[in-house]
Coordinates of C-alpha atoms in Angstrom, one line a residue:
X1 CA 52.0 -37.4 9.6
X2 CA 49.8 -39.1 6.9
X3 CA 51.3 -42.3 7.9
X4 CA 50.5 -42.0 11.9
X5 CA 46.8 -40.7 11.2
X6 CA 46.7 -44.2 9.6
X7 CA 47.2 -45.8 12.3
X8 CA 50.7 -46.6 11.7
X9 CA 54.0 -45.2 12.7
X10 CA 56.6 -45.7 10.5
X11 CA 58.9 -48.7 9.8
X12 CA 61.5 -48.5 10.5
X13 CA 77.1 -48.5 34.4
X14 CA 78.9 -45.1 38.1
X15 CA 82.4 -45.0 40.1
X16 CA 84.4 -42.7 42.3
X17 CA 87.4 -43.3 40.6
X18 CA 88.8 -42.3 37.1
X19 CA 87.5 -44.7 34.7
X20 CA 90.7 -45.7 32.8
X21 CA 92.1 -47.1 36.5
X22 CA 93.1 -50.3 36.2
X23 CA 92.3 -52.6 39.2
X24 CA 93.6 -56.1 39.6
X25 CA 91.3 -58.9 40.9
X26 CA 92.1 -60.6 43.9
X27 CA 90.2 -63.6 46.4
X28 CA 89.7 -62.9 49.6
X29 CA 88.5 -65.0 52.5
X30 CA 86.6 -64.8 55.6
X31 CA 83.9 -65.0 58.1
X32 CA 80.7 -62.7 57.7
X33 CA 80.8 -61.0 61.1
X34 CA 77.9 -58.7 60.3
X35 CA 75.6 -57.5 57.4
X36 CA 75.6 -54.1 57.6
X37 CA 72.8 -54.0 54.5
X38 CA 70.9 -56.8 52.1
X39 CA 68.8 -56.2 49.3
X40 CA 66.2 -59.2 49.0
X41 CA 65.4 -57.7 45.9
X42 CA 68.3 -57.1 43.7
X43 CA 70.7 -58.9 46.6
X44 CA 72.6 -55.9 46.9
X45 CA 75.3 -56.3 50.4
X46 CA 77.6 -54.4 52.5
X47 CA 79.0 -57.1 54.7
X48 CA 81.9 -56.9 57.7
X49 CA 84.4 -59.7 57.1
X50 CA 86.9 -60.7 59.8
X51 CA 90.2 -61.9 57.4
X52 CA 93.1 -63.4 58.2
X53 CA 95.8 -61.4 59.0
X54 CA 93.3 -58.2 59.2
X55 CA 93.0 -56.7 62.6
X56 CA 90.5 -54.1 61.4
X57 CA 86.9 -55.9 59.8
X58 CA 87.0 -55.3 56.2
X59 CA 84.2 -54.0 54.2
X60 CA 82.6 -56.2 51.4
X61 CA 80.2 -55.2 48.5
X62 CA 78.7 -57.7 46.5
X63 CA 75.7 -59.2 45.4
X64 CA 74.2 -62.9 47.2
X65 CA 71.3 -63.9 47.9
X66 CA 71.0 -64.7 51.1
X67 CA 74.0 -64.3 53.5
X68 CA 74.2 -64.6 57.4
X69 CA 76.7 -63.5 60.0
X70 CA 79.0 -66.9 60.9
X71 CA 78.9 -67.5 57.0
X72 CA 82.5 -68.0 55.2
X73 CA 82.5 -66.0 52.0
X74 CA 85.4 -67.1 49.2
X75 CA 85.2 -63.6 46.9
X76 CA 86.7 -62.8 43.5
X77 CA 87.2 -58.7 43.2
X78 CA 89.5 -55.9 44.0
X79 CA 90.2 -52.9 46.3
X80 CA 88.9 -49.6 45.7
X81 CA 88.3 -46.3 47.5
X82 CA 85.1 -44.7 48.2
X83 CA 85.1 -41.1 49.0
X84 CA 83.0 -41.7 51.6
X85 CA 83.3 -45.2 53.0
X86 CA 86.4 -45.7 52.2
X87 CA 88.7 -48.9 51.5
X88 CA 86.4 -51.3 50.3
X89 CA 86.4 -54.8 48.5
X90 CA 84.2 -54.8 46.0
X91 CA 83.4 -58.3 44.9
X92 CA 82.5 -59.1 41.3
X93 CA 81.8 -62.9 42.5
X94 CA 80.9 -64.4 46.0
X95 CA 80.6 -68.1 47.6
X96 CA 79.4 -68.7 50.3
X97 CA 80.3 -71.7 52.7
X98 CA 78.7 -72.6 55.9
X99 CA 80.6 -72.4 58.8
X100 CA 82.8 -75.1 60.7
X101 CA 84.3 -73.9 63.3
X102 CA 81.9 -74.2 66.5
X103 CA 81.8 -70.0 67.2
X104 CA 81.2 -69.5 63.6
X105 CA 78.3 -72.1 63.5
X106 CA 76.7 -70.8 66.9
X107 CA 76.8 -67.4 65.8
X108 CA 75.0 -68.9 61.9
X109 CA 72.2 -70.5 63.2
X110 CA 71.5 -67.7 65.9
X111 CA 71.5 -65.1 63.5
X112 CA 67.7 -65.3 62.8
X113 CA 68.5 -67.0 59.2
X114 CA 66.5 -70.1 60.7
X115 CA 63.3 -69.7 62.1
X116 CA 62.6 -71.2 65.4
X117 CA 66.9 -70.6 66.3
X118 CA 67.4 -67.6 68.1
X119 CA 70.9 -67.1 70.2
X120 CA 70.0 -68.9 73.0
X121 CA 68.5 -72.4 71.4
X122 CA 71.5 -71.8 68.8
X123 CA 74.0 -72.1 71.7
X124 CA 71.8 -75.6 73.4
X125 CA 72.2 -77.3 69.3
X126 CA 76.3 -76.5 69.5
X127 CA 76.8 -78.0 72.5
X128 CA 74.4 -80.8 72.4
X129 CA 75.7 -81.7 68.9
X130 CA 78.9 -80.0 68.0
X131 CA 80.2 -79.8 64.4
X132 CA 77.4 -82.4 63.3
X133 CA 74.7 -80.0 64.1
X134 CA 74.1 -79.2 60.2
X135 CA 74.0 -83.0 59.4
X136 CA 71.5 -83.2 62.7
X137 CA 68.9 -80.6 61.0
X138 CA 69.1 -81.8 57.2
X139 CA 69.5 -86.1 57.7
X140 CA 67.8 -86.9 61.5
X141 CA 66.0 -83.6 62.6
X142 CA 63.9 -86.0 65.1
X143 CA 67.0 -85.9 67.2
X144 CA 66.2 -82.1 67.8
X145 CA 63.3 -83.3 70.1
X146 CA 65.5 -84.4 72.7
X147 CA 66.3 -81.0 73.7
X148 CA 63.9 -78.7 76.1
X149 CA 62.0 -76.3 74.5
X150 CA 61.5 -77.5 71.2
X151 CA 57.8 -79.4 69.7
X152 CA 56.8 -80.3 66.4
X153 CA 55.5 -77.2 65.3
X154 CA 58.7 -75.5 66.4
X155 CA 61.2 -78.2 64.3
X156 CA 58.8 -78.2 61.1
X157 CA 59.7 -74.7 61.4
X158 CA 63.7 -75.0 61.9
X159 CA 63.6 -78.0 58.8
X160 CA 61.6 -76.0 56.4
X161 CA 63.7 -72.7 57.0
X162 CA 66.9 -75.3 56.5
X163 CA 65.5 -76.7 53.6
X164 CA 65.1 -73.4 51.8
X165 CA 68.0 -71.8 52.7
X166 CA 69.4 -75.2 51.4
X167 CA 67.5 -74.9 47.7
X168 CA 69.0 -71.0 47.6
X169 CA 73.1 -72.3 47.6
X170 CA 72.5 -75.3 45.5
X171 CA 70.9 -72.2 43.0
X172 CA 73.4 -70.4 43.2
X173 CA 76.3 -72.7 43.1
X174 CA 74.4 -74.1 40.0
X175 CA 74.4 -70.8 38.0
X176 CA 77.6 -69.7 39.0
X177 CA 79.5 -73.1 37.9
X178 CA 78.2 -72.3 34.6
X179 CA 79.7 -68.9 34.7
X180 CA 76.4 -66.6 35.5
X181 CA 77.8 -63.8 37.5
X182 CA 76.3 -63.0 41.3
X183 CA 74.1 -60.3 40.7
X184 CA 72.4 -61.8 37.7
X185 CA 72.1 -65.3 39.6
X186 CA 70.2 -63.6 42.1
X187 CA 67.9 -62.1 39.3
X188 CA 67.2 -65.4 38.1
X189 CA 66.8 -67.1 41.7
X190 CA 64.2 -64.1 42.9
X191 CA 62.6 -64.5 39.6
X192 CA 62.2 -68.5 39.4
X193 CA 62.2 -69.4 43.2
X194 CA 62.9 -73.1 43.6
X195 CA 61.9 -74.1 39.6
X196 CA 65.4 -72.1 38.9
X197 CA 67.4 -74.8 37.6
X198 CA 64.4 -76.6 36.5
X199 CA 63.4 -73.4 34.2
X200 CA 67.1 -73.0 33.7
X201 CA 67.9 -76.3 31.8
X202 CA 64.6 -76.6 30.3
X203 CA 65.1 -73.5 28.2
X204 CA 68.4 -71.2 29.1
X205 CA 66.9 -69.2 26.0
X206 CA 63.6 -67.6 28.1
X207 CA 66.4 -65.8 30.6
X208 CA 66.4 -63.2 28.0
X209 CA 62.8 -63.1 27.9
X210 CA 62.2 -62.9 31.9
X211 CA 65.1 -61.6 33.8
X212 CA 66.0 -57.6 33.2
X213 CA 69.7 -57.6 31.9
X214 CA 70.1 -60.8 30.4
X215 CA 70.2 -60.8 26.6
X216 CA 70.6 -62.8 24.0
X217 CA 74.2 -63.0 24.1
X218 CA 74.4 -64.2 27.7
X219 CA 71.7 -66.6 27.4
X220 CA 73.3 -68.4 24.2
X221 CA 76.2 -68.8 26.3
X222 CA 74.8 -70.6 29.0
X223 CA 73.1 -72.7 26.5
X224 CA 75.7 -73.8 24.9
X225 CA 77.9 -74.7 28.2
X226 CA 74.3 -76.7 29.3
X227 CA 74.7 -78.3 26.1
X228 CA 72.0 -77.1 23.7
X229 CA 72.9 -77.5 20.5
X230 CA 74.0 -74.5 17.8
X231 CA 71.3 -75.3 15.2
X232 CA 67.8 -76.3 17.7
X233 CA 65.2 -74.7 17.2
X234 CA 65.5 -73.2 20.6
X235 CA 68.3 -71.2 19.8
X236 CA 67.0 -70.0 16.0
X237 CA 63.2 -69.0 18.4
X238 CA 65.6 -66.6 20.9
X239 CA 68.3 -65.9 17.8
X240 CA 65.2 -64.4 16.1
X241 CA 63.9 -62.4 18.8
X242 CA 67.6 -61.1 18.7
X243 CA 68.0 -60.3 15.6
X244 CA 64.6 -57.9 15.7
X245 CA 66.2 -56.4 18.7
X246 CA 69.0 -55.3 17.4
X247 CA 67.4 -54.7 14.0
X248 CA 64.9 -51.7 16.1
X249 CA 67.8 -50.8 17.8
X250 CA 69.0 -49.0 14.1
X251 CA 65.4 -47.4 14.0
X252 CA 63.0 -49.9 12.6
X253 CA 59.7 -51.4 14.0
X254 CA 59.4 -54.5 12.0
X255 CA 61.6 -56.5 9.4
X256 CA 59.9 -58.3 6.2
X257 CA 60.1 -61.8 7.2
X258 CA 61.9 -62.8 4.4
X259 CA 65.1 -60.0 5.3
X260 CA 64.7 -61.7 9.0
X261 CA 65.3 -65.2 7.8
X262 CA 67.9 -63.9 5.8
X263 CA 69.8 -61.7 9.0
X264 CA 69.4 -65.0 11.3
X265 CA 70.7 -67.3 9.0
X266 CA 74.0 -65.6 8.7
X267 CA 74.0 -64.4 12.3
X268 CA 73.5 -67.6 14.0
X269 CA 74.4 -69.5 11.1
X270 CA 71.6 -72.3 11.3
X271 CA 70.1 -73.4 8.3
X272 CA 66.9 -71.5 7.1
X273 CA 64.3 -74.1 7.0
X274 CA 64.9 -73.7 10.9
X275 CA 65.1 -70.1 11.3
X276 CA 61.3 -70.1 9.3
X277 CA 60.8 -72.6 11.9
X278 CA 61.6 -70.4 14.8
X279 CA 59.5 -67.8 13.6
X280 CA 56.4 -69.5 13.3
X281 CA 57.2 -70.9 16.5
X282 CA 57.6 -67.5 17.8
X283 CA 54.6 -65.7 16.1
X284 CA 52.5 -69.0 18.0
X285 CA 53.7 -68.3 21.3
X286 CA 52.4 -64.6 20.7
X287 CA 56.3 -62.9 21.6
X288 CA 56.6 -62.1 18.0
X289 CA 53.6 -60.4 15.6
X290 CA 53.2 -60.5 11.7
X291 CA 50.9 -58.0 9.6
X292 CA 51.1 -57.1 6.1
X293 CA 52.6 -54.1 5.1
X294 CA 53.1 -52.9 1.5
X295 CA 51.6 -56.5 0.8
X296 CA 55.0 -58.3 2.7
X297 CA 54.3 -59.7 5.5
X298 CA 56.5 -57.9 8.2
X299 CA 57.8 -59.4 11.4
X300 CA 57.5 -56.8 14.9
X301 CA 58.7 -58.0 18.7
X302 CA 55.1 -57.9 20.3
X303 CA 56.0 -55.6 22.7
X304 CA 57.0 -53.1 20.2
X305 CA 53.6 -53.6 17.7
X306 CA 51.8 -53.3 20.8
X307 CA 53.4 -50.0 21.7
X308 CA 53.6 -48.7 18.2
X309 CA 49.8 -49.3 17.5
X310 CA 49.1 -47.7 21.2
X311 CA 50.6 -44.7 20.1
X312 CA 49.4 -44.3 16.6
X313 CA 45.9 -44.7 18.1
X314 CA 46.4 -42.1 21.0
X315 CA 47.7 -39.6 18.1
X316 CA 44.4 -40.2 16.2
X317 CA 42.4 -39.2 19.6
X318 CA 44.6 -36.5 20.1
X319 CA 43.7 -35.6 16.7
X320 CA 40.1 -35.1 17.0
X321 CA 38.4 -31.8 16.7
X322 CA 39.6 -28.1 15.9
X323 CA 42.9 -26.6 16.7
X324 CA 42.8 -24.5 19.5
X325 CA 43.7 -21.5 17.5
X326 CA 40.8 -21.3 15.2
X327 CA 41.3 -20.3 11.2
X328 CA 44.5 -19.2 10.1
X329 CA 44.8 -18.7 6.2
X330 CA 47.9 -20.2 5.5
X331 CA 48.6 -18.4 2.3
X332 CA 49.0 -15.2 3.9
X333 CA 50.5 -16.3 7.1
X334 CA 53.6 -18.3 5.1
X335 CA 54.3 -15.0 3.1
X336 CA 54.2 -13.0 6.1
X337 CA 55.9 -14.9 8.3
X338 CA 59.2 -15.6 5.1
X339 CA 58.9 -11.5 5.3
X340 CA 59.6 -11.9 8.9
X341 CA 62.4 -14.2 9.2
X342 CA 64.1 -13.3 5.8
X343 CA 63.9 -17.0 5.0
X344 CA 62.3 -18.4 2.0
X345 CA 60.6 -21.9 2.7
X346 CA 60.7 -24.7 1.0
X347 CA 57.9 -26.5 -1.0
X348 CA 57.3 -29.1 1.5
X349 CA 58.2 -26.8 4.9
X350 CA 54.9 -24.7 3.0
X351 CA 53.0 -27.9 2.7
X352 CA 53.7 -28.8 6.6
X353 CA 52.8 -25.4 7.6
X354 CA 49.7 -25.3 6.0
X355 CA 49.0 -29.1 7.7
X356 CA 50.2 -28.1 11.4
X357 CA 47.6 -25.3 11.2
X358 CA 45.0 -27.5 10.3
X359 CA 45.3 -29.9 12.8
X360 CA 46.0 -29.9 16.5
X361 CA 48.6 -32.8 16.4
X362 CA 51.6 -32.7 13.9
X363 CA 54.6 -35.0 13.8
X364 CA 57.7 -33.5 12.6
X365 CA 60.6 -36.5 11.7
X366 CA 63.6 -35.8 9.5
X367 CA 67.4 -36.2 9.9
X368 CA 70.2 -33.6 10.8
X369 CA 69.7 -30.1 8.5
X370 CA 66.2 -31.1 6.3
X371 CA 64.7 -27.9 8.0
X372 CA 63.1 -28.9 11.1
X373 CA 63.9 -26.1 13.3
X374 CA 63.1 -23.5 10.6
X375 CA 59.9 -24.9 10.0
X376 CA 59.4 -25.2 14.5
X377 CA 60.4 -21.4 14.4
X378 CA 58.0 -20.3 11.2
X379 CA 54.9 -21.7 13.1
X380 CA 55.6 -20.5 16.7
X381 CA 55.7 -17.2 15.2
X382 CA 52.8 -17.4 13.5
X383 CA 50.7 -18.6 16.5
X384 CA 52.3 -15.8 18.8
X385 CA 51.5 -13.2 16.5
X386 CA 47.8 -14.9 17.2
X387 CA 48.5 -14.2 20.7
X388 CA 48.5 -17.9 21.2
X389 CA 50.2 -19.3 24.6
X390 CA 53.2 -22.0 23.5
X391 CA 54.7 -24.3 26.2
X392 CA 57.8 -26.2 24.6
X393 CA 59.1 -29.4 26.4
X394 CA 61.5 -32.6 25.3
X395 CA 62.2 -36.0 26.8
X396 CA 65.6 -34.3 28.6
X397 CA 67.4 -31.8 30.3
X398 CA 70.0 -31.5 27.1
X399 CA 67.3 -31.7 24.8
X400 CA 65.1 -29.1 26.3
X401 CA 68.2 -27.0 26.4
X402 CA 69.0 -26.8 22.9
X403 CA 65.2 -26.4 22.1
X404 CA 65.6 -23.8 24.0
X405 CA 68.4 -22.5 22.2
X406 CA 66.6 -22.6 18.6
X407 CA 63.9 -21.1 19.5
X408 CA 64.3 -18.1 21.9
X409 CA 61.6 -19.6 24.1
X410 CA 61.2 -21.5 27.4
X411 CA 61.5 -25.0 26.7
X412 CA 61.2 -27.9 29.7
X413 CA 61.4 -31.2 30.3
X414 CA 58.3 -33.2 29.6
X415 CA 58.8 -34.1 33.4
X416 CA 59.0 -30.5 34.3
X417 CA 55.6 -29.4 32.2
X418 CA 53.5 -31.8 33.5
X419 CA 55.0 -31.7 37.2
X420 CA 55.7 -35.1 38.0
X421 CA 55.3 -35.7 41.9
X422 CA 57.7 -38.1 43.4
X423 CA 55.3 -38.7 46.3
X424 CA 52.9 -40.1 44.5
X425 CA 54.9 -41.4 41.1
X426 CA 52.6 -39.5 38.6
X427 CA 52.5 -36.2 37.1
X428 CA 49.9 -34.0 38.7
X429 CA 48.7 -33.1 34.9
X430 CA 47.2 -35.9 33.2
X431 CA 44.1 -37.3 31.3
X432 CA 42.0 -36.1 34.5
X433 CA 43.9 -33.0 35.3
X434 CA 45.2 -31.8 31.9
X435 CA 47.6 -28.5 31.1
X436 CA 45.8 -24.9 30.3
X437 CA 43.6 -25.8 27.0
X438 CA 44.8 -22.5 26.0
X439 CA 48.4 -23.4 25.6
X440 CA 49.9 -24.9 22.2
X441 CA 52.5 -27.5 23.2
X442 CA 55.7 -28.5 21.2
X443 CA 57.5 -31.7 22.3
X444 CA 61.2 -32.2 20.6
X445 CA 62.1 -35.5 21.2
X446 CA 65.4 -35.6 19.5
X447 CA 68.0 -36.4 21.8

């Protein structure tokens, strides 16, 4: 507790079927005869796919970026069930070709893909120009002019439409020749626009800084099929980041530099005068921040410093002021309440009594078995015998559950107490509208 009234806190994928159903991949052509749904967003798609061979349409699901009925799609996936769609393809990889059969380009550049082609001009560019139509638009799109019913404004339209839609496939084909999967390729496309594979090749690294889902381990592979070498300092800047990912991922905030040179160097084995490198360079760009702790100088991802701080100074607001609950003298209320439970207390369970009833914000941390529940259970008896009101709440359902369980009270999710609307995507208690000031709240956040 000492420690956060500092200012510091301390250092340290769903299916319908069984899971262990194995489902062989298999390619499967055919013509995109409707899209029943698109994501732009996440590029999400439920597509109707005439195949050969198929009388029925069969059902596709996939991620692309931009698809259009009269498109031919070349997937990688396999069959499976839903309960209740049914048979489906779902594709793990999917290429799209334009059309070249005359129906199939008719019904592409009608679909509304191409501003300034509806159905009916769709049909006059088909029959006025046949297969070339495509090569017409992109190479001598003056030649549209001949045609009644088209102006400039109208073929600036159709050419800038083509052009984009153009920019889109050569994005994709790019990523996915260099083995980025569908979905993540559309990540990066809705993320980068046209710069894609300019931002792509310039640094494969900053995908794990910018696109949700791409780490570290990804983004190194990439690199190294674009050609970066194992031992630049781009890969030690991103390698770094990495390694202090993974490093708070066992519980810790921030590593001493000097154990983060040391935990690069032998996970991405490059030389240590370029991992110090890498972190300079990062603590310059501002993704990584140093402070001096315990006179070491200690190494946090900025995001977490920033969040860590945040919270260390809202626990010092919180702090302010007397507890609800007035003066209790703890020396009489520890014996009575060790008469009460039949437990005796330990020498530092007394001390953090006697500090949770003289504050109004305590932070309890310890692993499995030190004694945090006993110590919970002492004080909410204490405070109920002063008639005090207690809500309990945790992060989760589970959570809230077995705080539940260990203390014979209500306990709720910290959704639950503060009564989060989904109308409006905020709690109806907050900073403005807080919970009862005569309530005493406990928050278990062990999971």
């Amino acid at each position: 507790m000492n420690e956060f009234l500092n200012g510091r806190l301390s250092m340290k994928t769903s299916s319908n079927l069984p899971h262990n159903t194995y489902h062989p991949q298999e390619k499967l052509q055919g013509s995109v005869e409707r899209v029943t749904f698109h994501s732009e967003s996440s590029g999400f798609c439920v597509l109707r796919v005439k195949v050969k061979g198929q009388r029925e349409l069969i059902t596709v699901i996939g991620s692309v970026a931009s698809v259009t009925p009269g498109e031919y799609i070349d997937c990688l996936g396999c069959w499976v069930n839903d309960r209740q769609h049914g048979q489906q393809f779902k594709s793990v990889s999917i290429k799209i070709v334009p059309p070249t059969t005359l129906e199939g380009i008719e019904k592409y550049l009608g679909s509304g893909m191409i501003k300034g082609i509806g159905p009916h001009f769709a049909r006059k560019l088909v029959k006025a120009f046949g297969v070339d139509v495509f090569d017409v638009i992109e190479c001598t799109p003056d030649r549209l002019m001949a045609l009644p019913g088209i102006g400039r404004k109208r073929l600036a339209r159709v050419t800038n439409a083509w052009a984009e839609q153009k920019v889109i496939r050569e994005i994709m084909v790019f990523l996915q020749s260099h083995g980025v999967g569908t979905s993540r390729s559309v990540r990066i496309y809705k993320t980068y626009g046209e710069q894609a594979i300019e931002k792509v090749r310039e640094d494969p690294y900053r995908l794990a800084l910018d696109i949700h889902g791409i780490g570290f381990k990804i983004a190194d592979t990439l690199a190294q099929k674009l050609g970066i070498a194992p031992d630049s300092l781009m890969r030690a800047q991103a390698g770094v980041r990495h390694v202090l990912q993974e490093w708070s991922n066992e519980g810790h905030c921030a590593a001493v530099r000097d154990i983060l040179r040391d935990m690069s160097v032998k996970l991405l084995d490059i030389p240590a005068p370029v991992i110090e490198e890498g972190i300079t360079a990062e603590l310059v760009a501002g993704n990584l921040t140093a402070e001096t702790i315990d006179q070491q100088e200690s190494i946090f991802l900025t995001p977490l410093y920033r969040a860590e701080i945040g919270c260390a100074n809202h626990l010092l607001r919180l702090n302010q002021g007397q507890p609800l609950w007035g003066t209790i003298d703890a020396h009489k209320a520890i014996p009575w309440v060790e008469e009460q439970t039949g437990l005796t207390l330990s020498a530092s369970q007394r001390a953090a009594i006697e500090l949770m009833l003289r504050h109004k914000v305590t932070v309890i941390t310890g692993g499995p078995g030190v004694g945090k529940t006993t110590l919970v259970n002492s004080i909410l008896k204490i405070l109920k015998a002063k008639h005090i009101h207690i809500a309990l709440c945790a992060p989760t359902g589970r959570a809230a559950k077995r705080l539940s369980e260990s203390t014979g009270l209500e306990a709720k999710t910290v959704h639950r107490l503060l009564e989060f609307d989904p109308a409006i995507f905020s709690f109806k208690h907050n900073e403005e509208c807080p919970l009862e000031s005569t309530r005493k709240h406990f928050s278990d956040s062990a999971l």
